[in-house]
Amino acid sequence: MENKPSIPQITTVIPTYKRPSKLKRAIVSAAQQLGISTKVAVFDNHSLDETEDVVNELQKTYSQIIYHCHPENIGALGNFIHGVGTVDTPFFSILSDDDYLLPDFYRRAIDDLNDHPEAMFWVGLGLHFDESKKIIDARVQRWPKEGIYTPPEAAYCIAGGLLPVWTSIVFRREILDDTGFIDTSMLGVMDYEFLLRLSLRYTLILRKHPSAAFFISQDTYSGSQPLSSFWPGWKKMFKKLESYSETSKIHHDNLSRMLRLSGERMLFRRGVNAIVHRRYDFAKDASTALKEDCGKLLTSSILSAATIICEHSNFAHKIFSRIYRNLEKRLINSRRHLQDDFGHLLDKL
């Protein structure tokens, strides 16, 4: 008797655009998840390169892969939202084409979620890695415990700057019907607001099991994008927190304070990084935002003064950059254990 194919339990949503070699790694990492029936859904934003050939070749080995190519480019965000909107399985996850999943991620997540029907999503350890395959962060390692988090426990971790990457998260499909998906008005912090909103409403399960590898490009922290691409989203998130009916006043006040502090630290760090990369306009904008939006006169003045001095003195910029690089190296060295513990997992595909 011929075996019928099993019904997929989880959809891996992979939006892609002109990254065929990295896409192959991402697809294989999802298709090779064992112990669970998967659907690997690739959404090509009209790449017009060898992307379709790469997927067609993989489909010969992995029958669970489906492929859709848009007849025209609908934008990265449009492609992303379209892909998530097609999910029809009980669970789903989101995988960027330059990231990849680690073994046993889906089985662990779905077993846990089946054992705990009250939990609406599962968070694993995401390994942040750079071009040299060096692991530079793993935020979930710094969460206070493993196991069940009931609202608003996890919101405190997220508001405090320990945002997990959604590459390492499995969601129940019901979330989309109940609370909707991302708020596109949040711009560069759409994922932040979405996960904060979910953590205030739902129970989650967190495990510090390495589940996904998340690529950090140099542009992420170099100030190459204007402040307008993300800071207005932060300000909207501050205001939106007030509208979450699930939050009591005491929790709202505490979370608001933590979220604002995280935003201020992020602004200052990116401003300093921008000075190192001679992105002085960005640093000036960050200084203005710290003063006008956050009321942080001292940090604004420090950033402004450093910007003016370095902009007009190559020697000052050289010293400033050297201090920054040394501090950066010290921070990376403090996380060397991550490479020792998890480095062997990277890019085994």
Coordinates of C-alpha atoms in Angstrom, one line a residue:
M1 CA 0.0 0.0 0.0
E2 CA 1.4 3.4 -0.9
N3 CA 2.1 5.7 2.0
K4 CA 0.2 9.0 1.9
P5 CA 2.3 12.1 2.6
S6 CA 1.8 13.4 6.1
I7 CA -0.1 16.6 6.7
P8 CA 2.4 19.4 7.4
Q9 CA 2.4 20.7 11.0
I10 CA 4.5 23.8 10.4
T11 CA 5.2 26.2 7.6
T12 CA 8.6 27.8 7.2
V13 CA 8.0 31.2 5.5
I14 CA 11.1 32.2 3.5
P15 CA 10.9 35.5 1.6
T16 CA 13.8 35.9 -0.8
Y17 CA 15.4 38.3 -3.3
K18 CA 18.5 37.6 -5.3
R19 CA 20.4 35.5 -2.8
P20 CA 20.3 32.1 -4.4
S21 CA 23.3 30.6 -2.7
K22 CA 22.3 31.7 0.8
L23 CA 18.7 30.7 0.1
K24 CA 19.8 27.2 -0.6
R25 CA 21.3 26.9 2.9
A26 CA 18.2 28.3 4.5
I27 CA 15.8 25.9 2.6
V28 CA 17.9 22.9 3.4
S29 CA 18.1 23.8 7.1
A30 CA 14.3 23.9 7.2
A31 CA 13.7 20.8 5.0
Q32 CA 16.1 18.7 7.1
Q33 CA 14.2 19.3 10.4
L34 CA 13.6 15.8 11.7
G35 CA 10.7 14.4 13.6
I36 CA 8.2 16.9 12.3
S37 CA 6.2 17.3 9.0
T38 CA 7.1 20.6 7.4
K39 CA 6.1 22.8 4.5
V40 CA 8.9 25.0 3.3
A41 CA 7.4 28.0 1.4
V42 CA 9.7 30.2 -0.6
F43 CA 8.4 33.5 -1.8
D44 CA 10.6 35.0 -4.5
N45 CA 10.2 38.8 -5.0
H46 CA 10.8 38.7 -8.7
S47 CA 14.6 38.0 -8.5
L48 CA 15.0 37.1 -12.2
D49 CA 18.2 35.2 -11.5
E50 CA 19.0 31.6 -10.8
T51 CA 16.8 31.5 -7.7
E52 CA 14.1 29.5 -9.3
D53 CA 16.6 27.0 -10.7
V54 CA 18.1 26.5 -7.2
V55 CA 14.6 25.9 -5.7
N56 CA 13.6 23.5 -8.6
E57 CA 16.8 21.5 -8.0
L58 CA 16.1 21.2 -4.3
Q59 CA 12.5 20.2 -4.9
K60 CA 13.8 17.0 -6.5
T61 CA 15.2 16.0 -3.0
Y62 CA 12.7 17.7 -0.7
S63 CA 9.1 17.4 -1.8
Q64 CA 7.8 19.7 1.0
I65 CA 9.2 22.8 -0.8
I66 CA 6.7 25.1 -2.5
Y67 CA 7.8 28.0 -4.6
H68 CA 6.0 31.2 -5.6
C69 CA 7.5 34.0 -7.7
H70 CA 5.8 37.3 -7.9
P71 CA 5.2 38.6 -11.4
E72 CA 6.7 41.9 -10.3
N73 CA 8.7 43.2 -7.3
I74 CA 6.3 44.1 -4.5
G75 CA 8.9 45.3 -2.0
A76 CA 10.6 43.3 0.7
L77 CA 7.9 44.1 3.3
G78 CA 5.1 43.3 0.8
N79 CA 6.7 39.9 0.0
F80 CA 7.2 39.2 3.7
I81 CA 3.5 39.9 4.6
H82 CA 2.3 38.0 1.6
G83 CA 4.2 34.9 2.7
V84 CA 3.0 34.9 6.3
G85 CA -0.6 35.5 5.0
T86 CA -0.5 32.1 3.2
V87 CA 0.1 30.1 6.4
D88 CA -2.5 27.3 6.8
T89 CA -0.6 24.9 9.2
P90 CA -1.0 24.8 13.0
F91 CA 2.4 26.4 13.4
F92 CA 4.7 28.6 11.5
S93 CA 8.2 30.2 11.6
I94 CA 9.9 33.0 9.7
L95 CA 13.3 32.5 8.1
S96 CA 15.3 35.1 6.2
D97 CA 17.1 33.9 3.2
D98 CA 20.5 34.6 4.8
D99 CA 19.8 32.9 8.1
Y100 CA 19.3 29.2 8.8
L101 CA 17.8 26.8 11.3
L102 CA 19.8 24.5 13.6
P103 CA 19.0 20.8 14.1
D104 CA 16.1 19.7 16.3
F105 CA 14.6 23.1 16.5
Y106 CA 11.1 22.3 15.2
R107 CA 10.7 19.0 17.0
R108 CA 11.6 20.5 20.4
A109 CA 9.4 23.5 19.9
I110 CA 6.3 21.7 18.7
D111 CA 6.6 18.9 21.4
D112 CA 6.7 21.7 24.0
L113 CA 3.8 23.5 22.5
N114 CA 1.7 20.3 22.3
D115 CA 2.5 19.6 26.0
H116 CA 1.5 23.2 26.9
P117 CA -1.5 24.3 24.9
E118 CA -1.8 27.5 26.9
A119 CA 1.5 28.7 25.3
M120 CA 1.1 30.5 22.0
F121 CA 4.8 30.6 20.9
W122 CA 8.1 29.0 21.6
V123 CA 11.4 30.9 21.8
G124 CA 14.8 29.2 21.3
L125 CA 18.4 30.4 21.3
G126 CA 19.3 32.5 18.3
L127 CA 23.0 32.8 17.5
H128 CA 24.0 36.2 16.1
F129 CA 26.9 35.7 13.7
D130 CA 29.0 38.0 11.4
E131 CA 30.7 37.5 8.1
S132 CA 33.6 35.6 9.7
K133 CA 31.1 33.2 11.3
K134 CA 32.0 34.6 14.7
I135 CA 29.2 34.4 17.2
I136 CA 28.8 37.9 18.6
D137 CA 25.6 37.6 20.7
A138 CA 22.9 35.2 21.9
R139 CA 20.4 37.3 23.8
V140 CA 18.2 34.5 25.0
Q141 CA 21.2 33.2 27.1
R142 CA 20.7 36.3 29.3
W143 CA 17.1 35.6 30.1
P144 CA 16.6 34.7 33.8
K145 CA 15.2 31.3 33.3
E146 CA 14.0 28.6 30.9
G147 CA 10.5 27.3 30.7
I148 CA 7.1 29.0 31.0
Y149 CA 6.7 32.8 30.9
T150 CA 3.3 34.2 31.7
P151 CA 2.4 37.8 30.9
P152 CA 4.0 40.2 31.5
E153 CA 7.2 38.3 32.6
A154 CA 8.7 38.0 29.1
A155 CA 7.8 41.6 28.3
Y156 CA 10.3 42.8 30.9
C157 CA 13.1 40.9 29.1
I158 CA 12.0 42.3 25.7
A159 CA 11.6 45.9 26.9
G160 CA 14.9 45.6 28.7
G161 CA 16.7 45.0 25.4
L162 CA 16.8 41.1 25.3
L163 CA 14.7 40.9 22.1
P164 CA 14.9 37.3 20.7
V165 CA 15.2 37.0 16.9
W166 CA 12.1 35.6 15.3
T167 CA 14.2 33.2 13.3
S168 CA 14.4 31.1 16.5
I169 CA 10.6 31.3 17.3
V170 CA 7.7 29.0 16.4
F171 CA 4.3 30.6 16.5
R172 CA 0.8 29.1 16.6
R173 CA -1.2 30.0 13.6
E174 CA -4.1 31.3 15.9
I175 CA -1.9 34.3 16.8
L176 CA -2.5 35.8 13.3
D177 CA -6.3 35.6 13.7
D178 CA -6.3 36.8 17.3
T179 CA -3.9 39.8 17.3
G180 CA -2.9 40.2 13.7
F181 CA 0.6 40.4 12.4
I182 CA 3.2 43.2 12.3
D183 CA 2.2 46.9 12.5
T184 CA 3.9 48.3 9.4
S185 CA 3.8 51.9 10.8
M186 CA 6.5 50.8 13.2
L187 CA 9.1 50.8 10.4
G188 CA 12.4 49.3 11.6
V189 CA 11.1 48.0 14.9
M190 CA 8.1 46.1 13.6
D191 CA 9.5 42.8 15.1
Y192 CA 10.1 44.5 18.4
E193 CA 6.6 45.8 18.7
F194 CA 5.1 42.5 17.5
L195 CA 6.9 40.4 20.1
L196 CA 6.3 42.9 22.9
R197 CA 2.6 42.9 22.1
L198 CA 2.5 39.1 22.1
S199 CA 4.5 38.8 25.3
L200 CA 1.9 41.0 27.1
R201 CA -1.0 38.9 25.9
Y202 CA 0.2 35.3 25.7
T203 CA 2.1 32.7 27.6
L204 CA 5.3 31.6 25.9
I205 CA 7.9 28.8 26.4
L206 CA 11.6 29.7 26.3
R207 CA 14.4 27.2 25.9
K208 CA 18.1 28.0 25.7
H209 CA 18.6 25.3 23.1
P210 CA 20.5 26.6 20.0
S211 CA 17.8 26.8 17.4
A212 CA 18.8 29.2 14.6
A213 CA 21.7 31.2 13.2
F214 CA 21.0 34.9 12.6
F215 CA 23.3 36.9 10.3
I216 CA 24.4 40.3 11.4
S217 CA 25.7 42.5 8.5
Q218 CA 28.1 45.3 9.1
D219 CA 25.4 47.7 7.9
T220 CA 23.2 46.8 10.9
Y221 CA 25.3 48.8 13.3
S222 CA 27.2 51.2 11.1
G223 CA 24.6 53.9 10.9
S224 CA 24.2 53.3 7.1
Q225 CA 20.5 53.8 7.4
P226 CA 19.0 57.1 8.4
L227 CA 17.5 57.7 11.8
S228 CA 14.1 58.1 10.1
S229 CA 14.1 54.4 9.1
F230 CA 13.7 53.3 12.7
W231 CA 13.4 56.1 15.4
P232 CA 9.9 57.2 14.5
G233 CA 8.9 53.5 15.0
W234 CA 10.4 53.6 18.5
K235 CA 8.4 56.7 19.4
K236 CA 5.2 55.1 18.1
M237 CA 6.0 52.0 20.2
F238 CA 6.4 54.1 23.3
K239 CA 2.9 55.6 22.7
K240 CA 1.4 52.3 21.7
L241 CA 2.5 50.6 24.9
E242 CA -0.1 52.9 26.7
S243 CA -2.9 51.3 24.6
Y244 CA -2.2 47.7 25.6
S245 CA -5.2 46.9 27.7
E246 CA -3.5 43.8 29.1
T247 CA -1.1 45.9 31.0
S248 CA -1.8 47.1 34.5
K249 CA -0.7 50.6 35.5
I250 CA 2.3 49.5 37.5
H251 CA 3.5 47.2 34.8
H252 CA 2.8 49.8 32.2
D253 CA 4.9 52.4 34.1
N254 CA 7.8 49.9 34.6
L255 CA 7.8 48.6 31.1
S256 CA 7.6 52.1 29.6
R257 CA 10.6 53.2 31.7
M258 CA 12.6 50.1 30.6
L259 CA 11.6 50.5 26.9
R260 CA 12.6 54.2 26.8
L261 CA 15.9 53.4 28.5
S262 CA 16.6 50.7 25.8
G263 CA 15.7 53.2 23.1
E264 CA 18.0 55.8 24.6
R265 CA 20.9 53.4 24.9
M266 CA 20.4 52.3 21.3
L267 CA 20.4 55.9 20.0
F268 CA 23.6 56.7 21.9
R269 CA 25.4 53.5 20.8
R270 CA 24.4 54.0 17.1
G271 CA 25.4 57.6 17.3
V272 CA 28.9 56.7 18.6
N273 CA 29.2 54.0 16.0
A274 CA 28.2 56.5 13.3
I275 CA 31.0 58.9 14.4
V276 CA 33.5 56.0 14.0
H277 CA 32.3 55.5 10.4
R278 CA 32.2 59.2 9.8
R279 CA 28.4 59.3 9.5
Y280 CA 28.3 62.7 11.2
D281 CA 24.8 63.6 10.0
F282 CA 23.5 60.4 11.6
A283 CA 25.3 61.2 14.9
K284 CA 23.9 64.8 14.9
D285 CA 20.4 63.4 14.4
A286 CA 20.8 60.9 17.2
S287 CA 22.0 63.7 19.5
T288 CA 19.0 65.8 18.6
A289 CA 16.6 62.9 19.2
L290 CA 18.2 62.3 22.6
K291 CA 17.7 65.9 23.6
E292 CA 14.2 66.6 22.1
D293 CA 12.5 63.2 22.3
C294 CA 14.1 61.7 25.4
G295 CA 15.1 64.8 27.4
K296 CA 18.6 63.4 27.9
L297 CA 20.6 66.7 27.8
L298 CA 23.9 65.2 29.1
T299 CA 24.1 62.3 26.8
S300 CA 23.0 64.5 23.9
S301 CA 25.7 67.0 24.7
I302 CA 28.4 64.3 25.0
L303 CA 27.4 62.9 21.6
S304 CA 27.2 66.3 20.0
A305 CA 30.6 67.4 21.3
A306 CA 32.2 64.2 20.1
T307 CA 30.7 64.6 16.7
I308 CA 31.9 68.2 16.3
I309 CA 35.4 67.4 17.5
C310 CA 35.9 64.3 15.4
E311 CA 34.4 66.0 12.3
H312 CA 37.0 68.7 12.5
S313 CA 40.0 66.8 13.7
N314 CA 41.4 63.6 12.1
F315 CA 43.6 63.1 15.1
A316 CA 40.6 63.2 17.4
H317 CA 38.7 60.9 15.2
K318 CA 41.6 58.4 15.2
I319 CA 41.8 58.4 19.0
F320 CA 38.0 58.2 19.4
S321 CA 37.9 55.3 16.9
R322 CA 40.7 53.5 18.7
I323 CA 39.0 53.7 22.1
Y324 CA 35.7 52.5 20.5
R325 CA 37.5 49.5 18.8
N326 CA 39.1 48.5 22.1
L327 CA 35.8 48.6 23.9
E328 CA 34.2 46.7 21.1
K329 CA 36.9 44.1 21.3
R330 CA 36.6 43.8 25.0
L331 CA 32.8 43.2 24.7
I332 CA 33.3 40.6 22.0
N333 CA 36.0 38.9 24.1
S334 CA 33.6 38.8 27.1
R335 CA 31.3 36.6 24.9
R336 CA 34.0 34.3 23.7
H337 CA 32.3 31.4 25.5
L338 CA 29.5 31.6 22.9
Q339 CA 32.0 30.6 20.2
D340 CA 33.4 27.9 22.3
D341 CA 30.0 26.5 23.2
F342 CA 28.2 26.9 19.8
G343 CA 30.7 27.7 17.1
H344 CA 30.8 24.1 15.9
L345 CA 27.1 24.4 15.0
L346 CA 27.5 27.1 12.4
D347 CA 27.2 26.4 8.7
K348 CA 27.4 22.6 8.8
L349 CA 25.0 22.4 5.9

